[in-house]
GROMACS .gro file of N, CA and C in nm:
model
  441
    1MET      N    1  -3.613   6.673  -3.985
    1MET     CA    2  -3.658   6.573  -4.079
    1MET      C    3  -3.789   6.513  -4.030
    2HIS      N    4  -3.877   6.480  -4.122
    2HIS     CA    5  -4.008   6.424  -4.092
    2HIS      C    6  -4.005   6.272  -4.106
    3TYR      N    7  -4.070   6.203  -4.013
    3TYR     CA    8  -4.078   6.057  -4.017
    3TYR      C    9  -4.223   6.013  -4.013
    4THR      N   10  -4.248   5.896  -4.069
    4THR     CA   11  -4.381   5.836  -4.069
    4THR      C   12  -4.373   5.700  -4.001
    5ILE      N   13  -4.471   5.671  -3.917
    5ILE     CA   14  -4.482   5.538  -3.857
    5ILE      C   15  -4.599   5.469  -3.929
    6ARG      N   16  -4.572   5.351  -3.983
    6ARG     CA   17  -4.676   5.278  -4.056
    6ARG      C   18  -4.658   5.128  -4.034
    7LYS      N   19  -4.763   5.054  -4.067
    7LYS     CA   20  -4.755   4.907  -4.061
    7LYS      C   21  -4.661   4.859  -4.169
    8ALA      N   22  -4.583   4.759  -4.136
    8ALA     CA   23  -4.490   4.701  -4.232
    8ALA      C   24  -4.567   4.622  -4.337
    9GLU      N   25  -4.510   4.620  -4.455
    9GLU     CA   26  -4.565   4.543  -4.566
    9GLU      C   27  -4.460   4.441  -4.610
   10ILE      N   28  -4.502   4.341  -4.685
   10ILE     CA   29  -4.410   4.235  -4.729
   10ILE      C   30  -4.290   4.296  -4.802
   11ARG      N   31  -4.312   4.400  -4.878
   11ARG     CA   32  -4.202   4.463  -4.952
   11ARG      C   33  -4.095   4.521  -4.859
   12ASP      N   34  -4.128   4.536  -4.730
   12ASP     CA   35  -4.035   4.590  -4.632
   12ASP      C   36  -3.949   4.483  -4.565
   13PHE      N   37  -3.984   4.356  -4.585
   13PHE     CA   38  -3.921   4.249  -4.508
   13PHE      C   39  -3.769   4.242  -4.526
   14GLU      N   40  -3.719   4.267  -4.644
   14GLU     CA   41  -3.575   4.259  -4.665
   14GLU      C   42  -3.502   4.362  -4.578
   15THR      N   43  -3.555   4.483  -4.574
   15THR     CA   44  -3.494   4.588  -4.492
   15THR      C   45  -3.512   4.556  -4.344
   16ILE      N   46  -3.629   4.510  -4.305
   16ILE     CA   47  -3.654   4.475  -4.164
   16ILE      C   48  -3.558   4.363  -4.122
   17HIS      N   49  -3.541   4.265  -4.208
   17HIS     CA   50  -3.449   4.155  -4.178
   17HIS      C   51  -3.307   4.210  -4.154
   18ARG      N   52  -3.262   4.300  -4.238
   18ARG     CA   53  -3.130   4.361  -4.222
   18ARG      C   54  -3.121   4.437  -4.089
   19LEU      N   55  -3.226   4.510  -4.054
   19LEU     CA   56  -3.227   4.585  -3.927
   19LEU      C   57  -3.233   4.491  -3.807
   20MET      N   58  -3.304   4.379  -3.820
   20MET     CA   59  -3.308   4.280  -3.712
   20MET      C   60  -3.168   4.226  -3.685
   21LYS      N   61  -3.096   4.200  -3.792
   21LYS     CA   62  -2.959   4.150  -3.779
   21LYS      C   63  -2.871   4.256  -3.712
   22GLU      N   64  -2.889   4.380  -3.752
   22GLU     CA   65  -2.815   4.492  -3.692
   22GLU      C   66  -2.849   4.504  -3.543
   23PHE      N   67  -2.977   4.485  -3.509
   23PHE     CA   68  -3.021   4.491  -3.370
   23PHE      C   69  -2.956   4.379  -3.288
   24ALA      N   70  -2.948   4.259  -3.345
   24ALA     CA   71  -2.885   4.147  -3.275
   24ALA      C   72  -2.739   4.179  -3.241
   25VAL      N   73  -2.671   4.245  -3.332
   25VAL     CA   74  -2.532   4.287  -3.306
   25VAL      C   75  -2.531   4.394  -3.197
   26PHE      N   76  -2.623   4.490  -3.206
   26PHE     CA   77  -2.631   4.598  -3.107
   26PHE      C   78  -2.650   4.544  -2.966
   27ILE      N   79  -2.736   4.442  -2.951
   27ILE     CA   80  -2.760   4.389  -2.816
   27ILE      C   81  -2.661   4.278  -2.778
   28LYS      N   82  -2.558   4.264  -2.860
   28LYS     CA   83  -2.444   4.176  -2.830
   28LYS      C   84  -2.479   4.028  -2.832
   29THR      N   85  -2.575   3.991  -2.918
   29THR     CA   86  -2.611   3.850  -2.932
   29THR      C   87  -2.628   3.811  -3.079
   30PRO      N   88  -2.532   3.843  -3.165
   30PRO     CA   89  -2.549   3.812  -3.307
   30PRO      C   90  -2.561   3.662  -3.334
   31GLU      N   91  -2.505   3.579  -3.248
   31GLU     CA   92  -2.512   3.435  -3.267
   31GLU      C   93  -2.654   3.380  -3.253
   32LYS      N   94  -2.742   3.456  -3.188
   32LYS     CA   95  -2.881   3.412  -3.171
   32LYS      C   96  -2.968   3.447  -3.291
   33PHE      N   97  -2.917   3.528  -3.380
   33PHE     CA   98  -2.996   3.569  -3.497
   33PHE      C   99  -2.988   3.459  -3.603
   34THR      N  100  -3.094   3.381  -3.615
   34THR     CA  101  -3.095   3.268  -3.708
   34THR      C  102  -3.206   3.276  -3.813
   35ILE      N  103  -3.295   3.372  -3.801
   35ILE     CA  104  -3.407   3.381  -3.894
   35ILE      C  105  -3.356   3.422  -4.033
   36THR      N  106  -3.412   3.361  -4.134
   36THR     CA  107  -3.378   3.397  -4.271
   36THR      C  108  -3.491   3.479  -4.331
   37LEU      N  109  -3.460   3.552  -4.435
   37LEU     CA  110  -3.563   3.627  -4.505
   37LEU      C  111  -3.667   3.531  -4.563
   38GLU      N  112  -3.622   3.419  -4.613
   38GLU     CA  113  -3.715   3.320  -4.669
   38GLU      C  114  -3.813   3.270  -4.563
   39ARG      N  115  -3.765   3.246  -4.444
   39ARG     CA  116  -3.853   3.200  -4.336
   39ARG      C  117  -3.950   3.311  -4.296
   40MET      N  118  -3.901   3.434  -4.292
   40MET     CA  119  -3.991   3.547  -4.261
   40MET      C  120  -4.104   3.553  -4.363
   41LEU      N  121  -4.071   3.539  -4.488
   41LEU     CA  122  -4.173   3.544  -4.593
   41LEU      C  123  -4.271   3.428  -4.578
   42LYS      N  124  -4.221   3.311  -4.546
   42LYS     CA  125  -4.307   3.193  -4.525
   42LYS      C  126  -4.400   3.213  -4.405
   43GLU      N  127  -4.349   3.278  -4.301
   43GLU     CA  128  -4.425   3.296  -4.178
   43GLU      C  129  -4.485   3.436  -4.165
   44ARG      N  130  -4.503   3.503  -4.276
   44ARG     CA  131  -4.547   3.643  -4.277
   44ARG      C  132  -4.676   3.669  -4.201
   45ASP      N  133  -4.765   3.570  -4.192
   45ASP     CA  134  -4.891   3.591  -4.121
   45ASP      C  135  -4.871   3.611  -3.971
   46TYR      N  136  -4.754   3.575  -3.922
   46TYR     CA  137  -4.725   3.589  -3.778
   46TYR      C  138  -4.646   3.715  -3.746
   47ILE      N  139  -4.605   3.787  -3.849
   47ILE     CA  140  -4.521   3.905  -3.828
   47ILE      C  141  -4.609   4.030  -3.820
   48HIS      N  142  -4.606   4.093  -3.703
   48HIS     CA  143  -4.677   4.219  -3.681
   48HIS      C  144  -4.569   4.323  -3.652
   49CYS      N  145  -4.566   4.426  -3.733
   49CYS     CA  146  -4.454   4.519  -3.726
   49CYS      C  147  -4.495   4.658  -3.771
   50PHE      N  148  -4.443   4.757  -3.701
   50PHE     CA  149  -4.451   4.895  -3.745
   50PHE      C  150  -4.311   4.938  -3.785
   51VAL      N  151  -4.304   5.023  -3.885
   51VAL     CA  152  -4.174   5.076  -3.928
   51VAL      C  153  -4.176   5.228  -3.918
   52ALA      N  154  -4.057   5.283  -3.895
   52ALA     CA  155  -4.036   5.428  -3.900
   52ALA      C  156  -3.966   5.455  -4.032
   53GLU      N  157  -4.025   5.544  -4.110
   53GLU     CA  158  -3.974   5.573  -4.244
   53GLU      C  159  -3.944   5.721  -4.255
   54ASN      N  160  -3.828   5.754  -4.314
   54ASN     CA  161  -3.793   5.896  -4.331
   54ASN      C  162  -3.853   5.951  -4.461
   55GLU      N  163  -3.825   6.077  -4.488
   55GLU     CA  164  -3.883   6.143  -4.605
   55GLU      C  165  -3.840   6.078  -4.737
   56ALA      N  166  -3.725   6.012  -4.735
   56ALA     CA  167  -3.675   5.942  -4.855
   56ALA      C  168  -3.734   5.801  -4.865
   57HIS      N  169  -3.830   5.770  -4.778
   57HIS     CA  170  -3.896   5.639  -4.774
   57HIS      C  171  -3.801   5.526  -4.737
   58GLU      N  172  -3.698   5.561  -4.656
   58GLU     CA  173  -3.606   5.460  -4.604
   58GLU      C  174  -3.653   5.420  -4.464
   59ILE      N  175  -3.655   5.292  -4.439
   59ILE     CA  176  -3.693   5.242  -4.307
   59ILE      C  177  -3.572   5.258  -4.215
   60VAL      N  178  -3.592   5.332  -4.105
   60VAL     CA  179  -3.483   5.361  -4.013
   60VAL      C  180  -3.508   5.306  -3.873
   61GLY      N  181  -3.619   5.236  -3.856
   61GLY     CA  182  -3.651   5.175  -3.728
   61GLY      C  183  -3.771   5.085  -3.742
   62TYR      N  184  -3.789   4.999  -3.644
   62TYR     CA  185  -3.903   4.908  -3.648
   62TYR      C  186  -3.939   4.862  -3.507
   63ALA      N  187  -4.062   4.815  -3.493
   63ALA     CA  188  -4.108   4.752  -3.370
   63ALA      C  189  -4.192   4.632  -3.408
   64THR      N  190  -4.157   4.514  -3.355
   64THR     CA  191  -4.236   4.394  -3.379
   64THR      C  192  -4.309   4.357  -3.250
   65TYR      N  193  -4.425   4.298  -3.266
   65TYR     CA  194  -4.509   4.268  -3.150
   65TYR      C  195  -4.603   4.152  -3.184
   66PHE      N  196  -4.664   4.095  -3.081
   66PHE     CA  197  -4.765   3.992  -3.102
   66PHE      C  198  -4.860   3.987  -2.983
   67LEU      N  199  -4.978   3.935  -3.008
   67LEU     CA  200  -5.076   3.915  -2.901
   67LEU      C  201  -5.042   3.786  -2.828
   68THR      N  202  -5.067   3.786  -2.699
   68THR     CA  203  -5.041   3.668  -2.617
   68THR      C  204  -5.143   3.665  -2.503
   69TYR      N  205  -5.135   3.565  -2.422
   69TYR     CA  206  -5.225   3.554  -2.308
   69TYR      C  207  -5.143   3.519  -2.184
   70TYR      N  208  -5.153   3.601  -2.082
   70TYR     CA  209  -5.086   3.575  -1.955
   70TYR      C  210  -5.191   3.532  -1.854
   71THR      N  211  -5.167   3.419  -1.788
   71THR     CA  212  -5.268   3.364  -1.698
   71THR      C  213  -5.300   3.457  -1.581
   72TRP      N  214  -5.207   3.541  -1.542
   72TRP     CA  215  -5.232   3.629  -1.428
   72TRP      C  216  -5.300   3.759  -1.467
   73SER      N  217  -5.298   3.795  -1.596
   73SER     CA  218  -5.355   3.924  -1.634
   73SER      C  219  -5.445   3.920  -1.757
   74GLY      N  220  -5.440   3.812  -1.836
   74GLY     CA  221  -5.528   3.801  -1.952
   74GLY      C  222  -5.460   3.842  -2.082
   75LYS      N  223  -5.544   3.876  -2.179
   75LYS     CA  224  -5.496   3.912  -2.312
   75LYS      C  225  -5.398   4.029  -2.302
   76SER      N  226  -5.284   4.013  -2.366
   76SER     CA  227  -5.178   4.113  -2.358
   76SER      C  228  -5.105   4.122  -2.491
   77MET      N  229  -5.015   4.216  -2.498
   77MET     CA  230  -4.931   4.230  -2.617
   77MET      C  231  -4.786   4.223  -2.571
   78TYR      N  232  -4.705   4.157  -2.653
   78TYR     CA  233  -4.562   4.145  -2.626
   78TYR      C  234  -4.486   4.222  -2.733
   79LEU      N  235  -4.404   4.315  -2.688
   79LEU     CA  236  -4.317   4.392  -2.777
   79LEU      C  237  -4.189   4.311  -2.793
   80GLU      N  238  -4.168   4.254  -2.910
   80GLU     CA  239  -4.051   4.169  -2.933
   80GLU      C  240  -3.925   4.252  -2.957
   81ASP      N  241  -3.931   4.346  -3.049
   81ASP     CA  242  -3.816   4.430  -3.080
   81ASP      C  243  -3.860   4.575  -3.092
   82LEU      N  244  -3.773   4.664  -3.050
   82LEU     CA  245  -3.787   4.807  -3.075
   82LEU      C  246  -3.648   4.856  -3.108
   83TYR      N  247  -3.628   4.900  -3.234
   83TYR     CA  248  -3.494   4.935  -3.278
   83TYR      C  249  -3.498   5.053  -3.373
   84VAL      N  250  -3.407   5.145  -3.351
   84VAL     CA  251  -3.387   5.260  -3.439
   84VAL      C  252  -3.239   5.264  -3.474
   85ILE      N  253  -3.207   5.287  -3.601
   85ILE     CA  254  -3.066   5.291  -3.641
   85ILE      C  255  -2.994   5.404  -3.569
   86ASP      N  256  -2.867   5.383  -3.548
   86ASP     CA  257  -2.785   5.476  -3.468
   86ASP      C  258  -2.797   5.621  -3.514
   87SER      N  259  -2.791   5.646  -3.643
   87SER     CA  260  -2.791   5.783  -3.694
   87SER      C  261  -2.924   5.855  -3.673
   88CYS      N  262  -3.028   5.783  -3.639
   88CYS     CA  263  -3.160   5.845  -3.619
   88CYS      C  264  -3.205   5.845  -3.473
   89ARG      N  265  -3.122   5.796  -3.384
   89ARG     CA  266  -3.159   5.795  -3.242
   89ARG      C  267  -3.161   5.938  -3.188
   90GLY      N  268  -3.249   5.961  -3.095
   90GLY     CA  269  -3.261   6.093  -3.035
   90GLY      C  270  -3.359   6.183  -3.106
   91ALA      N  271  -3.420   6.133  -3.214
   91ALA     CA  272  -3.516   6.213  -3.291
   91ALA      C  273  -3.661   6.182  -3.252
   92GLY      N  274  -3.680   6.098  -3.149
   92GLY     CA  275  -3.815   6.066  -3.104
   92GLY      C  276  -3.877   5.946  -3.174
   93LEU      N  277  -3.800   5.877  -3.257
   93LEU     CA  278  -3.855   5.762  -3.330
   93LEU      C  279  -3.886   5.644  -3.239
   94GLY      N  280  -3.799   5.618  -3.143
   94GLY     CA  281  -3.826   5.510  -3.048
   94GLY      C  282  -3.956   5.536  -2.973
   95ALA      N  283  -3.974   5.658  -2.930
   95ALA     CA  284  -4.098   5.695  -2.859
   95ALA      C  285  -4.218   5.682  -2.951
   96ALA      N  286  -4.204   5.724  -3.077
   96ALA     CA  287  -4.316   5.716  -3.172
   96ALA      C  288  -4.353   5.570  -3.200
   97LEU      N  289  -4.252   5.485  -3.216
   97LEU     CA  290  -4.280   5.342  -3.238
   97LEU      C  291  -4.344   5.280  -3.114
   98MET      N  292  -4.291   5.314  -2.996
   98MET     CA  293  -4.347   5.263  -2.871
   98MET      C  294  -4.492   5.309  -2.854
   99ASP      N  295  -4.519   5.436  -2.884
   99ASP     CA  296  -4.655   5.489  -2.875
   99ASP      C  297  -4.749   5.414  -2.969
  100ARG      N  298  -4.700   5.383  -3.088
  100ARG     CA  299  -4.785   5.314  -3.187
  100ARG      C  300  -4.818   5.172  -3.142
  101VAL      N  301  -4.719   5.102  -3.084
  101VAL     CA  302  -4.744   4.967  -3.031
  101VAL      C  303  -4.839   4.975  -2.911
  102THR      N  304  -4.818   5.072  -2.824
  102THR     CA  305  -4.906   5.090  -2.709
  102THR      C  306  -5.049   5.118  -2.754
  103GLU      N  307  -5.063   5.203  -2.854
  103GLU     CA  308  -5.194   5.233  -2.911
  103GLU      C  309  -5.260   5.106  -2.965
  104GLU      N  310  -5.182   5.024  -3.033
  104GLU     CA  311  -5.234   4.897  -3.086
  104GLU      C  312  -5.278   4.804  -2.974
  105ALA      N  313  -5.201   4.799  -2.866
  105ALA     CA  314  -5.237   4.716  -2.751
  105ALA      C  315  -5.368   4.765  -2.687
  106ARG      N  316  -5.384   4.894  -2.679
  106ARG     CA  317  -5.509   4.949  -2.624
  106ARG      C  318  -5.626   4.919  -2.719
  107ARG      N  319  -5.603   4.934  -2.850
  107ARG     CA  320  -5.706   4.905  -2.948
  107ARG      C  321  -5.751   4.759  -2.939
  108GLU      N  322  -5.658   4.673  -2.908
  108GLU     CA  323  -5.687   4.529  -2.893
  108GLU      C  324  -5.742   4.495  -2.755
  109ASP      N  325  -5.759   4.597  -2.670
  109ASP     CA  326  -5.809   4.581  -2.534
  109ASP      C  327  -5.722   4.488  -2.450
  110CYS      N  328  -5.592   4.508  -2.460
  110CYS     CA  329  -5.496   4.428  -2.385
  110CYS      C  330  -5.485   4.476  -2.241
  111ALA      N  331  -5.458   4.383  -2.152
  111ALA     CA  332  -5.439   4.417  -2.010
  111ALA      C  333  -5.304   4.481  -1.987
  112LYS      N  334  -5.205   4.442  -2.066
  112LYS     CA  335  -5.072   4.500  -2.048
  112LYS      C  336  -4.989   4.481  -2.175
  113LEU      N  337  -4.882   4.557  -2.178
  113LEU     CA  338  -4.779   4.546  -2.282
  113LEU      C  339  -4.653   4.503  -2.208
  114LYS      N  340  -4.589   4.397  -2.258
  114LYS     CA  341  -4.472   4.343  -2.189
  114LYS      C  342  -4.358   4.331  -2.288
  115TRP      N  343  -4.234   4.343  -2.237
  115TRP     CA  344  -4.116   4.327  -2.322
  115TRP      C  345  -3.996   4.300  -2.233
  116GLN      N  346  -3.882   4.277  -2.297
  116GLN     CA  347  -3.756   4.257  -2.227
  116GLN      C  348  -3.662   4.371  -2.260
  117VAL      N  349  -3.566   4.390  -2.173
  117VAL     CA  350  -3.460   4.488  -2.198
  117VAL      C  351  -3.331   4.429  -2.140
  118SER      N  352  -3.223   4.445  -2.212
  118SER     CA  353  -3.094   4.394  -2.164
  118SER      C  354  -3.051   4.470  -2.040
  119ARG      N  355  -3.003   4.399  -1.941
  119ARG     CA  356  -2.962   4.461  -1.813
  119ARG      C  357  -2.858   4.571  -1.834
  120TRP      N  358  -2.770   4.555  -1.932
  120TRP     CA  359  -2.663   4.651  -1.956
  120TRP      C  360  -2.710   4.776  -2.029
  121ASN      N  361  -2.831   4.773  -2.088
  121ASN     CA  362  -2.877   4.883  -2.173
  121ASN      C  363  -2.946   4.991  -2.089
  122ASN      N  364  -2.865   5.068  -2.018
  122ASN     CA  365  -2.918   5.171  -1.928
  122ASN      C  366  -2.999   5.278  -2.002
  123THR      N  367  -2.960   5.310  -2.123
  123THR     CA  368  -3.034   5.410  -2.201
  123THR      C  369  -3.177   5.361  -2.224
  124ALA      N  370  -3.191   5.236  -2.265
  124ALA     CA  371  -3.325   5.180  -2.288
  124ALA      C  372  -3.403   5.169  -2.158
  125ILE      N  373  -3.337   5.126  -2.053
  125ILE     CA  374  -3.405   5.113  -1.923
  125ILE      C  375  -3.462   5.248  -1.880
  126GLU      N  376  -3.383   5.353  -1.891
  126GLU     CA  377  -3.431   5.487  -1.854
  126GLU      C  378  -3.544   5.533  -1.947
  127PHE      N  379  -3.533   5.503  -2.076
  127PHE     CA  380  -3.639   5.536  -2.173
  127PHE      C  381  -3.770   5.470  -2.130
  128TYR      N  382  -3.766   5.343  -2.094
  128TYR     CA  383  -3.887   5.271  -2.054
  128TYR      C  384  -3.941   5.321  -1.920
  129LYS      N  385  -3.853   5.349  -1.827
  129LYS     CA  386  -3.897   5.400  -1.696
  129LYS      C  387  -3.968   5.534  -1.711
  130LYS      N  388  -3.916   5.621  -1.798
  130LYS     CA  389  -3.980   5.751  -1.821
  130LYS      C  390  -4.121   5.734  -1.878
  131ARG      N  391  -4.145   5.622  -1.943
  131ARG     CA  392  -4.276   5.593  -2.001
  131ARG      C  393  -4.367   5.522  -1.902
  132GLY      N  394  -4.317   5.500  -1.779
  132GLY     CA  395  -4.400   5.439  -1.676
  132GLY      C  396  -4.382   5.289  -1.660
  133ALA      N  397  -4.285   5.231  -1.728
  133ALA     CA  398  -4.264   5.087  -1.717
  133ALA      C  399  -4.205   5.050  -1.582
  134VAL      N  400  -4.245   4.935  -1.534
  134VAL     CA  401  -4.187   4.876  -1.414
  134VAL      C  402  -4.086   4.773  -1.460
  135ILE      N  403  -3.961   4.792  -1.423
  135ILE     CA  404  -3.853   4.701  -1.462
  135ILE      C  405  -3.825   4.611  -1.343
  136ASP      N  406  -3.842   4.479  -1.361
  136ASP     CA  407  -3.810   4.388  -1.252
  136ASP      C  408  -3.698   4.294  -1.298
  137ASP      N  409  -3.630   4.238  -1.201
  137ASP     CA  410  -3.525   4.143  -1.235
  137ASP      C  411  -3.551   4.009  -1.168
  138VAL      N  412  -3.680   3.977  -1.155
  138VAL     CA  413  -3.720   3.853  -1.091
  138VAL      C  414  -3.713   3.736  -1.189
  139GLU      N  415  -3.757   3.758  -1.311
  139GLU     CA  416  -3.767   3.651  -1.409
  139GLU      C  417  -3.636   3.633  -1.485
  140ILE      N  418  -3.612   3.513  -1.532
  140ILE     CA  419  -3.496   3.481  -1.614
  140ILE      C  420  -3.548   3.419  -1.743
  141ASN      N  421  -3.491   3.458  -1.856
  141ASN     CA  422  -3.535   3.405  -1.984
  141ASN      C  423  -3.501   3.257  -1.998
  142CYS      N  424  -3.591   3.184  -2.058
  142CYS     CA  425  -3.570   3.043  -2.088
  142CYS      C  426  -3.605   3.021  -2.235
  143ASP      N  427  -3.517   2.954  -2.307
  143ASP     CA  428  -3.541   2.919  -2.447
  143ASP      C  429  -3.521   2.769  -2.463
  144LEU      N  430  -3.614   2.705  -2.531
  144LEU     CA  431  -3.601   2.565  -2.569
  144LEU      C  432  -3.600   2.562  -2.720
  145LYS      N  433  -3.486   2.538  -2.780
  145LYS     CA  434  -3.473   2.539  -2.926
  145LYS      C  435  -3.544   2.417  -2.984
  146LEU      N  436  -3.630   2.442  -3.083
  146LEU     CA  437  -3.705   2.334  -3.148
  146LEU      C  438  -3.661   2.307  -3.290
  147ARG      N  439  -3.583   2.396  -3.347
  147ARG     CA  440  -3.527   2.375  -3.481
  147ARG      C  441  -3.401   2.455  -3.495
   0.00000   0.00000   0.00000
């Protein structure tokens, strides 16, 4: 089967929202998923996303990212989510989405691409290591809820 990687459009948000919810369940944190489709539409200018689409024009994966600045390294890109539906895993879509985000980071002249991975997700950890990622366990996530 042939897949296309493209920038997400507003018309894709409903499907992306559904996949984000599915991803939250996959990573065992569904209670943290609080974004609504309405809020996504309101905040659309902040959403940067690539989607993987099959020949039937169904979105079967996505990657969200944003530009940021790290004081130790400078302008960088943060990969927020990388998700492919279960039935399409193993077809190279995760790699294609990762390559597209990496390409975007290089195009933006970023010093690095950074992301998180769940400690229990050995498949993802190995996927990232094969791509040259350095996985450290020095940092701990901190969230301060504002709304």
